[in-house]
Amino acid sequence: MGATEGSGPAVSVVIVNYNGERYLPELLASLRGQTLSSHEALLVDNASADGSLALVQRDFPWVRALPRPENEGFSRAANRGAAEAQAPWIFFLNPDIRLDPHCLEEALAMGESDPAVAAVACKLRLYDQPGKLNGVGGAMNYLGYTWDRGMFEEDRGQYDGSREVLFASAGAALYRREPFLAAGAFDEAFFMYHEDVDYCWRCWLLGHRVVTAPAAVAYHHFGASTRESRSMAWRELLGERHNMRALLKNYQWRNLLRAGWGLLRLPQQPRRKLLQLRNFAWNLRRLPDTLRRRRRLQRARVRSDRQLEHLIVQSERVPISL
């Protein structure tokens, strides 16, 4: 499904799937019903064992399936999809999403309103409570802990004005393909979680913008895949592990030292503090690679940390607890 004759698609929709068979029919039906017809769909399947791939190949032949030999995690699979994408924009999607019919059209209109925009965050509502928000763009405190703006709030239109945000959640967001590839795409050391934060932070440092498109609405089975395979505590730890690597790459030295000390002295129960120290150890083992990436980015950055202070909450407090 795609473009007008003689041209390529405007948007490449890249779905990263792992055992999402129960959600895919509704997602793909909502994708087929988009008012923006100029799009292609790619499904990167991380060696699902539940029949996902067979379902798509049988019932949705217009979707280009890209099977992987093993579960590579989100970042690596998403990068594989981006490399295959033919459009100037990539709309990343988790399988446990249903799109409003105007979602792609509204997100694309916002992205094309300014050539400096590299990523567009949709308005995500909770699937089971559609009057409540899953989030409209993402926020982060100076320690690197993140949350979705407006999460669990009643949607009264309080986030309906587009605004700049630190990051756009890759569960349902539009990314401009050229800067995505030029900036190194998602960090494949991140199996899943925090890859979108790290990438969008890099976008800001390199002179791009990330904005919300509140009229681009999608509905999310929040935490469905995490709860089925692991736990929300596991999600938190993985996010923290990757958060530390993002801090190491992206902050200038003064803020990096401030954040590192803040993490070490953060009050936690003994078991949780031990797990945090394990995350420090994970990052220590990868420090040579992290520092190489840091040097490249710091040489290329065009914005200082001070210029991005309005996007990073200068507090240890995280207003959303999962």
PDB file of C-alpha atoms in Angstrom:
ATOM      1  CA  MET A   1       0.000   0.000   0.000  1.00  0.00           C
ATOM      2  CA  GLY A   2       1.655   3.006  -0.805  1.00  0.00           C
ATOM      3  CA  ALA A   3       2.549   5.781  -2.961  1.00  0.00           C
ATOM      4  CA  THR A   4       0.976   7.400  -5.929  1.00  0.00           C
ATOM      5  CA  GLU A   5       2.203   6.104  -9.234  1.00  0.00           C
ATOM      6  CA  GLY A   6       5.725   7.150 -10.088  1.00  0.00           C
ATOM      7  CA  SER A   7       6.734   8.146  -6.578  1.00  0.00           C
ATOM      8  CA  GLY A   8       7.852   6.418  -3.426  1.00  0.00           C
ATOM      9  CA  PRO A   9       5.936   6.274  -0.159  1.00  0.00           C
ATOM     10  CA  ALA A  10       5.838   9.319   2.091  1.00  0.00           C
ATOM     11  CA  VAL A  11       6.163   7.214   5.243  1.00  0.00           C
ATOM     12  CA  SER A  12       7.696   3.817   5.962  1.00  0.00           C
ATOM     13  CA  VAL A  13       5.936   2.189   8.904  1.00  0.00           C
ATOM     14  CA  VAL A  14       8.390  -0.086  10.728  1.00  0.00           C
ATOM     15  CA  ILE A  15       6.782  -2.493  13.207  1.00  0.00           C
ATOM     16  CA  VAL A  16       9.130  -4.347  15.539  1.00  0.00           C
ATOM     17  CA  ASN A  17       7.393  -7.518  16.638  1.00  0.00           C
ATOM     18  CA  TYR A  18       8.098 -10.289  19.106  1.00  0.00           C
ATOM     19  CA  ASN A  19       5.211 -12.680  19.816  1.00  0.00           C
ATOM     20  CA  GLY A  20       2.638  -9.985  19.095  1.00  0.00           C
ATOM     21  CA  GLU A  21       0.220 -12.201  17.164  1.00  0.00           C
ATOM     22  CA  ARG A  22      -2.764 -11.306  19.362  1.00  0.00           C
ATOM     23  CA  TYR A  23      -2.351  -7.574  18.640  1.00  0.00           C
ATOM     24  CA  LEU A  24      -1.253  -7.539  15.004  1.00  0.00           C
ATOM     25  CA  PRO A  25      -4.649  -7.931  13.276  1.00  0.00           C
ATOM     26  CA  GLU A  26      -6.077  -4.814  14.946  1.00  0.00           C
ATOM     27  CA  LEU A  27      -2.886  -2.827  14.432  1.00  0.00           C
ATOM     28  CA  LEU A  28      -2.642  -3.705  10.756  1.00  0.00           C
ATOM     29  CA  ALA A  29      -6.341  -3.066  10.165  1.00  0.00           C
ATOM     30  CA  SER A  30      -5.898   0.408  11.664  1.00  0.00           C
ATOM     31  CA  LEU A  31      -2.848   0.930   9.471  1.00  0.00           C
ATOM     32  CA  ARG A  32      -4.812  -0.080   6.382  1.00  0.00           C
ATOM     33  CA  GLY A  33      -7.469   2.469   7.309  1.00  0.00           C
ATOM     34  CA  GLN A  34      -5.159   5.493   7.437  1.00  0.00           C
ATOM     35  CA  THR A  35      -6.184   8.656   5.611  1.00  0.00           C
ATOM     36  CA  LEU A  36      -2.559   8.923   4.461  1.00  0.00           C
ATOM     37  CA  SER A  37      -2.415   6.301   1.734  1.00  0.00           C
ATOM     38  CA  SER A  38       1.187   6.979   0.726  1.00  0.00           C
ATOM     39  CA  HIS A  39       2.919   4.599   3.083  1.00  0.00           C
ATOM     40  CA  GLU A  40       4.595   1.223   3.111  1.00  0.00           C
ATOM     41  CA  ALA A  41       4.570  -1.260   5.972  1.00  0.00           C
ATOM     42  CA  LEU A  42       7.510  -3.359   7.145  1.00  0.00           C
ATOM     43  CA  LEU A  43       7.331  -5.882   9.949  1.00  0.00           C
ATOM     44  CA  VAL A  44      10.649  -6.849  11.530  1.00  0.00           C
ATOM     45  CA  ASP A  45       9.942 -10.087  13.357  1.00  0.00           C
ATOM     46  CA  ASN A  46      12.332 -11.047  16.153  1.00  0.00           C
ATOM     47  CA  ALA A  47      12.001 -14.834  15.739  1.00  0.00           C
ATOM     48  CA  SER A  48       8.483 -14.953  17.194  1.00  0.00           C
ATOM     49  CA  ALA A  49       7.292 -18.366  18.337  1.00  0.00           C
ATOM     50  CA  ASP A  50       3.566 -17.582  18.322  1.00  0.00           C
ATOM     51  CA  GLY A  51       2.654 -17.601  14.636  1.00  0.00           C
ATOM     52  CA  SER A  52       3.057 -13.859  14.071  1.00  0.00           C
ATOM     53  CA  LEU A  53       5.024 -14.230  10.869  1.00  0.00           C
ATOM     54  CA  ALA A  54       2.648 -16.786   9.341  1.00  0.00           C
ATOM     55  CA  LEU A  55      -0.326 -14.591  10.228  1.00  0.00           C
ATOM     56  CA  VAL A  56       1.123 -11.545   8.475  1.00  0.00           C
ATOM     57  CA  GLN A  57       2.242 -13.458   5.406  1.00  0.00           C
ATOM     58  CA  ARG A  58      -1.176 -15.121   5.084  1.00  0.00           C
ATOM     59  CA  ASP A  59      -3.608 -12.328   5.947  1.00  0.00           C
ATOM     60  CA  PHE A  60      -1.641  -9.118   5.277  1.00  0.00           C
ATOM     61  CA  PRO A  61       0.404  -9.716   2.114  1.00  0.00           C
ATOM     62  CA  TRP A  62       0.874  -5.944   1.597  1.00  0.00           C
ATOM     63  CA  VAL A  63       3.162  -5.923   4.661  1.00  0.00           C
ATOM     64  CA  ARG A  64       6.827  -6.592   3.866  1.00  0.00           C
ATOM     65  CA  ALA A  65       8.015  -9.133   6.423  1.00  0.00           C
ATOM     66  CA  LEU A  66      11.648  -9.049   7.541  1.00  0.00           C
ATOM     67  CA  PRO A  67      12.224 -12.134   9.712  1.00  0.00           C
ATOM     68  CA  ARG A  68      15.237 -12.171  11.999  1.00  0.00           C
ATOM     69  CA  PRO A  69      17.010 -15.410  13.018  1.00  0.00           C
ATOM     70  CA  GLU A  70      16.793 -14.601  16.740  1.00  0.00           C
ATOM     71  CA  ASN A  71      15.323 -12.068  19.149  1.00  0.00           C
ATOM     72  CA  GLU A  72      17.669  -9.140  18.547  1.00  0.00           C
ATOM     73  CA  GLY A  73      15.784  -6.711  20.765  1.00  0.00           C
ATOM     74  CA  PHE A  74      14.111  -3.478  19.723  1.00  0.00           C
ATOM     75  CA  SER A  75      17.060  -1.269  18.761  1.00  0.00           C
ATOM     76  CA  ARG A  76      18.763  -3.641  16.379  1.00  0.00           C
ATOM     77  CA  ALA A  77      15.499  -4.773  14.767  1.00  0.00           C
ATOM     78  CA  ALA A  78      14.309  -1.179  14.350  1.00  0.00           C
ATOM     79  CA  ASN A  79      17.608  -0.270  12.701  1.00  0.00           C
ATOM     80  CA  ARG A  80      17.205  -3.198  10.280  1.00  0.00           C
ATOM     81  CA  GLY A  81      13.775  -1.882   9.352  1.00  0.00           C
ATOM     82  CA  ALA A  82      15.071   1.668   8.911  1.00  0.00           C
ATOM     83  CA  ALA A  83      17.809   0.427   6.578  1.00  0.00           C
ATOM     84  CA  GLU A  84      15.136  -1.208   4.385  1.00  0.00           C
ATOM     85  CA  ALA A  85      12.746   1.750   4.479  1.00  0.00           C
ATOM     86  CA  GLN A  86      12.157   3.639   1.233  1.00  0.00           C
ATOM     87  CA  ALA A  87      10.432   6.771   2.547  1.00  0.00           C
ATOM     88  CA  PRO A  88      11.934  10.002   3.934  1.00  0.00           C
ATOM     89  CA  TRP A  89      10.006   9.432   7.171  1.00  0.00           C
ATOM     90  CA  ILE A  90       9.917   6.343   9.387  1.00  0.00           C
ATOM     91  CA  PHE A  91       7.001   5.680  11.698  1.00  0.00           C
ATOM     92  CA  PHE A  92       8.141   3.202  14.360  1.00  0.00           C
ATOM     93  CA  LEU A  93       5.419   1.115  15.933  1.00  0.00           C
ATOM     94  CA  ASN A  94       5.043  -1.478  18.662  1.00  0.00           C
ATOM     95  CA  PRO A  95       2.540  -4.221  17.817  1.00  0.00           C
ATOM     96  CA  ASP A  96       0.247  -3.481  20.786  1.00  0.00           C
ATOM     97  CA  ILE A  97      -1.056  -0.240  19.250  1.00  0.00           C
ATOM     98  CA  ARG A  98      -4.207   0.827  17.408  1.00  0.00           C
ATOM     99  CA  LEU A  99      -3.972   3.959  15.287  1.00  0.00           C
ATOM    100  CA  ASP A 100      -6.624   6.609  14.862  1.00  0.00           C
ATOM    101  CA  PRO A 101      -7.378   6.911  11.099  1.00  0.00           C
ATOM    102  CA  HIS A 102      -5.707  10.344  10.888  1.00  0.00           C
ATOM    103  CA  CYS A 103      -2.608   9.440  12.912  1.00  0.00           C
ATOM    104  CA  LEU A 104      -0.041   9.184  10.112  1.00  0.00           C
ATOM    105  CA  GLU A 105      -1.428  12.188   8.264  1.00  0.00           C
ATOM    106  CA  GLU A 106      -1.327  14.423  11.340  1.00  0.00           C
ATOM    107  CA  ALA A 107       2.146  13.280  12.397  1.00  0.00           C
ATOM    108  CA  LEU A 108       3.534  13.847   8.900  1.00  0.00           C
ATOM    109  CA  ALA A 109       1.964  17.308   8.658  1.00  0.00           C
ATOM    110  CA  MET A 110       3.654  18.285  11.910  1.00  0.00           C
ATOM    111  CA  GLY A 111       6.999  16.848  10.811  1.00  0.00           C
ATOM    112  CA  GLU A 112       6.951  18.644   7.479  1.00  0.00           C
ATOM    113  CA  SER A 113       5.985  21.964   9.071  1.00  0.00           C
ATOM    114  CA  ASP A 114       9.658  22.623   9.898  1.00  0.00           C
ATOM    115  CA  PRO A 115      12.758  21.110   8.252  1.00  0.00           C
ATOM    116  CA  ALA A 116      14.513  21.182  11.641  1.00  0.00           C
ATOM    117  CA  VAL A 117      12.051  18.635  13.069  1.00  0.00           C
ATOM    118  CA  ALA A 118      13.678  15.203  13.332  1.00  0.00           C
ATOM    119  CA  ALA A 119      11.046  13.400  15.414  1.00  0.00           C
ATOM    120  CA  VAL A 120       7.325  13.756  16.133  1.00  0.00           C
ATOM    121  CA  ALA A 121       5.622  12.319  19.216  1.00  0.00           C
ATOM    122  CA  CYS A 122       2.021  11.162  18.934  1.00  0.00           C
ATOM    123  CA  LYS A 123      -0.659  11.453  21.587  1.00  0.00           C
ATOM    124  CA  LEU A 124      -0.876   7.984  23.131  1.00  0.00           C
ATOM    125  CA  ARG A 125      -4.026   7.033  25.023  1.00  0.00           C
ATOM    126  CA  LEU A 126      -4.472   3.949  27.179  1.00  0.00           C
ATOM    127  CA  TYR A 127      -6.239   1.270  25.161  1.00  0.00           C
ATOM    128  CA  ASP A 128      -8.373   0.018  28.049  1.00  0.00           C
ATOM    129  CA  GLN A 129      -9.122   3.536  29.329  1.00  0.00           C
ATOM    130  CA  PRO A 130      -9.214   5.669  26.191  1.00  0.00           C
ATOM    131  CA  GLY A 131     -10.134   8.801  28.120  1.00  0.00           C
ATOM    132  CA  LYS A 132      -6.760   8.629  29.878  1.00  0.00           C
ATOM    133  CA  LEU A 133      -3.345   9.422  28.492  1.00  0.00           C
ATOM    134  CA  ASN A 134      -0.411   7.098  28.080  1.00  0.00           C
ATOM    135  CA  GLY A 135       1.607  10.179  27.207  1.00  0.00           C
ATOM    136  CA  VAL A 136       2.252  13.033  24.774  1.00  0.00           C
ATOM    137  CA  GLY A 137       6.007  13.131  24.291  1.00  0.00           C
ATOM    138  CA  GLY A 138       8.655  12.298  26.854  1.00  0.00           C
ATOM    139  CA  ALA A 139      10.431  14.115  29.666  1.00  0.00           C
ATOM    140  CA  MET A 140      13.649  13.379  31.597  1.00  0.00           C
ATOM    141  CA  ASN A 141      15.215  14.592  34.821  1.00  0.00           C
ATOM    142  CA  TYR A 142      18.892  15.448  35.141  1.00  0.00           C
ATOM    143  CA  LEU A 143      19.711  11.924  36.397  1.00  0.00           C
ATOM    144  CA  GLY A 144      18.388  10.461  33.137  1.00  0.00           C
ATOM    145  CA  TYR A 145      15.163   8.933  34.499  1.00  0.00           C
ATOM    146  CA  THR A 146      12.289   9.437  32.081  1.00  0.00           C
ATOM    147  CA  TRP A 147       8.500   9.491  31.971  1.00  0.00           C
ATOM    148  CA  ASP A 148       5.685  10.174  29.516  1.00  0.00           C
ATOM    149  CA  ARG A 149       4.126  13.622  29.790  1.00  0.00           C
ATOM    150  CA  GLY A 150       0.583  13.411  31.149  1.00  0.00           C
ATOM    151  CA  MET A 151       0.682   9.686  31.864  1.00  0.00           C
ATOM    152  CA  PHE A 152      -2.495   8.354  33.558  1.00  0.00           C
ATOM    153  CA  GLU A 153      -4.120  11.814  33.424  1.00  0.00           C
ATOM    154  CA  GLU A 154      -7.629  12.317  32.065  1.00  0.00           C
ATOM    155  CA  ASP A 155      -7.319  13.759  28.565  1.00  0.00           C
ATOM    156  CA  ARG A 156      -8.995  17.148  28.904  1.00  0.00           C
ATOM    157  CA  GLY A 157      -7.029  18.695  26.055  1.00  0.00           C
ATOM    158  CA  GLN A 158      -4.314  19.991  28.387  1.00  0.00           C
ATOM    159  CA  TYR A 159      -1.580  18.723  26.014  1.00  0.00           C
ATOM    160  CA  ASP A 160      -3.293  19.630  22.745  1.00  0.00           C
ATOM    161  CA  GLY A 161      -0.910  22.437  21.856  1.00  0.00           C
ATOM    162  CA  SER A 162       2.188  21.189  20.039  1.00  0.00           C
ATOM    163  CA  ARG A 163       5.388  21.794  21.955  1.00  0.00           C
ATOM    164  CA  GLU A 164       9.022  20.800  22.027  1.00  0.00           C
ATOM    165  CA  VAL A 165       9.883  17.727  24.111  1.00  0.00           C
ATOM    166  CA  LEU A 166      13.108  15.893  24.830  1.00  0.00           C
ATOM    167  CA  PHE A 167      12.046  12.684  23.118  1.00  0.00           C
ATOM    168  CA  ALA A 168       9.358  10.909  21.117  1.00  0.00           C
ATOM    169  CA  SER A 169       8.617   7.367  22.267  1.00  0.00           C
ATOM    170  CA  ALA A 170       9.474   4.924  19.478  1.00  0.00           C
ATOM    171  CA  GLY A 171       6.427   2.845  20.410  1.00  0.00           C
ATOM    172  CA  ALA A 172       4.490   5.159  18.074  1.00  0.00           C
ATOM    173  CA  ALA A 173       6.459   8.063  16.648  1.00  0.00           C
ATOM    174  CA  LEU A 174       7.570   9.563  13.350  1.00  0.00           C
ATOM    175  CA  TYR A 175      11.307   9.991  12.717  1.00  0.00           C
ATOM    176  CA  ARG A 176      12.941  11.742   9.769  1.00  0.00           C
ATOM    177  CA  ARG A 177      15.038   9.056   8.090  1.00  0.00           C
ATOM    178  CA  GLU A 178      18.053  11.141   6.981  1.00  0.00           C
ATOM    179  CA  PRO A 179      19.079  12.480  10.410  1.00  0.00           C
ATOM    180  CA  PHE A 180      18.210   9.121  11.968  1.00  0.00           C
ATOM    181  CA  LEU A 181      20.780   7.325   9.850  1.00  0.00           C
ATOM    182  CA  ALA A 182      23.289  10.197   9.940  1.00  0.00           C
ATOM    183  CA  ALA A 183      23.243  10.297  13.752  1.00  0.00           C
ATOM    184  CA  GLY A 184      23.939   6.571  13.987  1.00  0.00           C
ATOM    185  CA  ALA A 185      20.352   5.370  14.461  1.00  0.00           C
ATOM    186  CA  PHE A 186      19.441   3.582  17.715  1.00  0.00           C
ATOM    187  CA  ASP A 187      22.286   2.410  19.938  1.00  0.00           C
ATOM    188  CA  GLU A 188      22.304  -1.365  19.476  1.00  0.00           C
ATOM    189  CA  ALA A 189      23.861  -1.889  22.900  1.00  0.00           C
ATOM    190  CA  PHE A 190      20.362  -1.105  24.188  1.00  0.00           C
ATOM    191  CA  PHE A 191      18.410  -4.344  23.885  1.00  0.00           C
ATOM    192  CA  MET A 192      15.211  -2.419  24.529  1.00  0.00           C
ATOM    193  CA  TYR A 193      14.144   0.745  26.409  1.00  0.00           C
ATOM    194  CA  HIS A 194      15.775   4.180  26.418  1.00  0.00           C
ATOM    195  CA  GLU A 195      17.008   3.922  22.815  1.00  0.00           C
ATOM    196  CA  ASP A 196      14.502   6.592  21.757  1.00  0.00           C
ATOM    197  CA  VAL A 197      15.561   8.912  24.601  1.00  0.00           C
ATOM    198  CA  ASP A 198      19.215   8.572  23.683  1.00  0.00           C
ATOM    199  CA  TYR A 199      18.585   9.124  19.985  1.00  0.00           C
ATOM    200  CA  CYS A 200      16.304  12.142  20.389  1.00  0.00           C
ATOM    201  CA  TRP A 201      18.746  13.687  22.877  1.00  0.00           C
ATOM    202  CA  ARG A 202      21.425  13.333  20.201  1.00  0.00           C
ATOM    203  CA  CYS A 203      19.064  15.020  17.733  1.00  0.00           C
ATOM    204  CA  TRP A 204      18.810  18.055  19.981  1.00  0.00           C
ATOM    205  CA  LEU A 205      22.584  18.210  20.420  1.00  0.00           C
ATOM    206  CA  LEU A 206      23.058  18.070  16.642  1.00  0.00           C
ATOM    207  CA  GLY A 207      20.695  20.967  15.967  1.00  0.00           C
ATOM    208  CA  HIS A 208      17.370  19.249  15.290  1.00  0.00           C
ATOM    209  CA  ARG A 209      14.026  19.520  17.108  1.00  0.00           C
ATOM    210  CA  VAL A 210      11.565  17.012  18.599  1.00  0.00           C
ATOM    211  CA  VAL A 211       7.926  18.083  18.831  1.00  0.00           C
ATOM    212  CA  THR A 212       4.502  16.679  19.706  1.00  0.00           C
ATOM    213  CA  ALA A 213       1.592  16.182  17.307  1.00  0.00           C
ATOM    214  CA  PRO A 214      -1.416  15.922  19.658  1.00  0.00           C
ATOM    215  CA  ALA A 215      -3.811  15.372  16.753  1.00  0.00           C
ATOM    216  CA  ALA A 216      -1.929  12.183  15.834  1.00  0.00           C
ATOM    217  CA  VAL A 217      -3.662   9.787  18.214  1.00  0.00           C
ATOM    218  CA  ALA A 218      -2.915   6.135  18.964  1.00  0.00           C
ATOM    219  CA  TYR A 219      -4.155   3.687  21.604  1.00  0.00           C
ATOM    220  CA  HIS A 220      -1.664   1.560  23.543  1.00  0.00           C
ATOM    221  CA  HIS A 221      -1.981  -1.632  25.561  1.00  0.00           C
ATOM    222  CA  PHE A 222       0.475  -0.150  28.034  1.00  0.00           C
ATOM    223  CA  GLY A 223       3.045  -2.603  29.404  1.00  0.00           C
ATOM    224  CA  ALA A 224       1.363  -5.583  27.739  1.00  0.00           C
ATOM    225  CA  SER A 225       4.456  -7.116  26.176  1.00  0.00           C
ATOM    226  CA  THR A 226       6.622  -6.336  29.216  1.00  0.00           C
ATOM    227  CA  ARG A 227       4.210  -7.908  31.684  1.00  0.00           C
ATOM    228  CA  GLU A 228       3.760 -11.006  29.533  1.00  0.00           C
ATOM    229  CA  SER A 229       7.469 -11.680  29.147  1.00  0.00           C
ATOM    230  CA  ARG A 230       9.149 -10.059  32.162  1.00  0.00           C
ATOM    231  CA  SER A 231       8.078  -7.442  34.701  1.00  0.00           C
ATOM    232  CA  MET A 232       7.893  -3.691  35.150  1.00  0.00           C
ATOM    233  CA  ALA A 233      10.814  -3.907  37.607  1.00  0.00           C
ATOM    234  CA  TRP A 234      12.914  -5.534  34.876  1.00  0.00           C
ATOM    235  CA  ARG A 235      11.891  -2.715  32.532  1.00  0.00           C
ATOM    236  CA  GLU A 236      12.995  -0.131  35.096  1.00  0.00           C
ATOM    237  CA  LEU A 237      16.408  -1.751  35.557  1.00  0.00           C
ATOM    238  CA  LEU A 238      17.037  -2.106  31.844  1.00  0.00           C
ATOM    239  CA  GLY A 239      16.068   1.517  31.332  1.00  0.00           C
ATOM    240  CA  GLU A 240      18.448   2.617  34.093  1.00  0.00           C
ATOM    241  CA  ARG A 241      21.300   0.581  32.615  1.00  0.00           C
ATOM    242  CA  HIS A 242      20.860   2.238  29.237  1.00  0.00           C
ATOM    243  CA  ASN A 243      20.211   5.620  30.794  1.00  0.00           C
ATOM    244  CA  MET A 244      23.724   5.543  32.268  1.00  0.00           C
ATOM    245  CA  ARG A 245      25.264   4.950  28.843  1.00  0.00           C
ATOM    246  CA  ALA A 246      23.230   7.818  27.390  1.00  0.00           C
ATOM    247  CA  LEU A 247      24.464  10.146  30.147  1.00  0.00           C
ATOM    248  CA  LEU A 248      28.052   9.129  29.422  1.00  0.00           C
ATOM    249  CA  LYS A 249      27.671   9.870  25.716  1.00  0.00           C
ATOM    250  CA  ASN A 250      25.540  12.979  25.691  1.00  0.00           C
ATOM    251  CA  TYR A 251      26.285  15.221  28.685  1.00  0.00           C
ATOM    252  CA  GLN A 252      29.112  17.701  28.866  1.00  0.00           C
ATOM    253  CA  TRP A 253      31.606  16.816  31.616  1.00  0.00           C
ATOM    254  CA  ARG A 254      30.208  19.056  34.346  1.00  0.00           C
ATOM    255  CA  ASN A 255      26.692  17.657  34.060  1.00  0.00           C
ATOM    256  CA  LEU A 256      27.980  14.113  33.619  1.00  0.00           C
ATOM    257  CA  LEU A 257      29.853  14.271  36.925  1.00  0.00           C
ATOM    258  CA  ARG A 258      26.845  15.874  38.610  1.00  0.00           C
ATOM    259  CA  ALA A 259      24.499  13.133  37.341  1.00  0.00           C
ATOM    260  CA  GLY A 260      26.906  10.304  38.214  1.00  0.00           C
ATOM    261  CA  TRP A 261      27.279  11.541  41.770  1.00  0.00           C
ATOM    262  CA  GLY A 262      23.522  12.045  42.002  1.00  0.00           C
ATOM    263  CA  LEU A 263      22.880   8.454  40.946  1.00  0.00           C
ATOM    264  CA  LEU A 264      25.383   7.060  43.436  1.00  0.00           C
ATOM    265  CA  ARG A 265      23.909   8.935  46.393  1.00  0.00           C
ATOM    266  CA  LEU A 266      20.281   8.373  45.381  1.00  0.00           C
ATOM    267  CA  PRO A 267      18.474   6.824  48.405  1.00  0.00           C
ATOM    268  CA  GLN A 268      17.409   3.242  47.614  1.00  0.00           C
ATOM    269  CA  GLN A 269      16.714   0.005  49.426  1.00  0.00           C
ATOM    270  CA  PRO A 270      19.871  -2.183  49.718  1.00  0.00           C
ATOM    271  CA  ARG A 271      18.747  -4.722  47.104  1.00  0.00           C
ATOM    272  CA  ARG A 272      17.821  -1.981  44.642  1.00  0.00           C
ATOM    273  CA  LYS A 273      21.148  -0.219  45.255  1.00  0.00           C
ATOM    274  CA  LEU A 274      22.961  -3.486  44.490  1.00  0.00           C
ATOM    275  CA  LEU A 275      21.096  -3.744  41.193  1.00  0.00           C
ATOM    276  CA  GLN A 276      22.026  -0.168  40.407  1.00  0.00           C
ATOM    277  CA  LEU A 277      25.692  -1.002  41.023  1.00  0.00           C
ATOM    278  CA  ARG A 278      25.352  -3.909  38.593  1.00  0.00           C
ATOM    279  CA  ASN A 279      24.138  -1.425  36.024  1.00  0.00           C
ATOM    280  CA  PHE A 280      27.226   0.675  36.700  1.00  0.00           C
ATOM    281  CA  ALA A 281      29.332  -2.462  36.140  1.00  0.00           C
ATOM    282  CA  TRP A 282      27.579  -3.179  32.816  1.00  0.00           C
ATOM    283  CA  ASN A 283      28.514   0.289  31.679  1.00  0.00           C
ATOM    284  CA  LEU A 284      32.066  -0.012  32.956  1.00  0.00           C
ATOM    285  CA  ARG A 285      32.587  -3.097  30.757  1.00  0.00           C
ATOM    286  CA  ARG A 286      31.419  -1.114  27.717  1.00  0.00           C
ATOM    287  CA  LEU A 287      33.243   2.080  28.575  1.00  0.00           C
ATOM    288  CA  PRO A 288      35.772   2.048  25.677  1.00  0.00           C
ATOM    289  CA  ASP A 289      32.990   1.852  23.084  1.00  0.00           C
ATOM    290  CA  THR A 290      30.882   4.397  24.973  1.00  0.00           C
ATOM    291  CA  LEU A 291      33.775   6.870  25.096  1.00  0.00           C
ATOM    292  CA  ARG A 292      34.444   6.472  21.358  1.00  0.00           C
ATOM    293  CA  ARG A 293      30.814   7.342  20.676  1.00  0.00           C
ATOM    294  CA  ARG A 294      31.026  10.210  23.139  1.00  0.00           C
ATOM    295  CA  ARG A 295      34.041  11.746  21.401  1.00  0.00           C
ATOM    296  CA  ARG A 296      32.312  11.653  18.000  1.00  0.00           C
ATOM    297  CA  LEU A 297      29.154  13.239  19.338  1.00  0.00           C
ATOM    298  CA  GLN A 298      30.842  15.906  21.428  1.00  0.00           C
ATOM    299  CA  ARG A 299      32.887  17.016  18.399  1.00  0.00           C
ATOM    300  CA  ALA A 300      29.731  17.283  16.289  1.00  0.00           C
ATOM    301  CA  ARG A 301      27.355  18.899  18.811  1.00  0.00           C
ATOM    302  CA  VAL A 302      26.078  22.395  18.058  1.00  0.00           C
ATOM    303  CA  ARG A 303      24.033  22.952  21.238  1.00  0.00           C
ATOM    304  CA  SER A 304      25.345  23.154  24.781  1.00  0.00           C
ATOM    305  CA  ASP A 305      23.783  21.528  27.814  1.00  0.00           C
ATOM    306  CA  ARG A 306      22.718  24.971  28.974  1.00  0.00           C
ATOM    307  CA  GLN A 307      20.708  25.459  25.786  1.00  0.00           C
ATOM    308  CA  LEU A 308      18.787  22.244  26.529  1.00  0.00           C
ATOM    309  CA  GLU A 309      18.114  22.912  30.219  1.00  0.00           C
ATOM    310  CA  HIS A 310      14.482  23.765  29.449  1.00  0.00           C
ATOM    311  CA  LEU A 311      13.983  20.203  28.196  1.00  0.00           C
ATOM    312  CA  ILE A 312      15.603  18.432  31.168  1.00  0.00           C
ATOM    313  CA  VAL A 313      13.895  18.684  34.559  1.00  0.00           C
ATOM    314  CA  GLN A 314      16.486  19.824  37.101  1.00  0.00           C
ATOM    315  CA  SER A 315      15.201  17.590  39.896  1.00  0.00           C
ATOM    316  CA  GLU A 316      15.702  14.078  41.247  1.00  0.00           C
ATOM    317  CA  ARG A 317      11.941  13.613  41.394  1.00  0.00           C
ATOM    318  CA  VAL A 318      10.201  11.346  38.885  1.00  0.00           C
ATOM    319  CA  PRO A 319       6.475  12.146  38.841  1.00  0.00           C
ATOM    320  CA  ILE A 320       5.337   8.828  37.347  1.00  0.00           C
ATOM    321  CA  SER A 321       5.819   5.497  39.120  1.00  0.00           C
ATOM    322  CA  LEU A 322       5.105   2.256  37.283  1.00  0.00           C
TER     323      LEU A 322
END
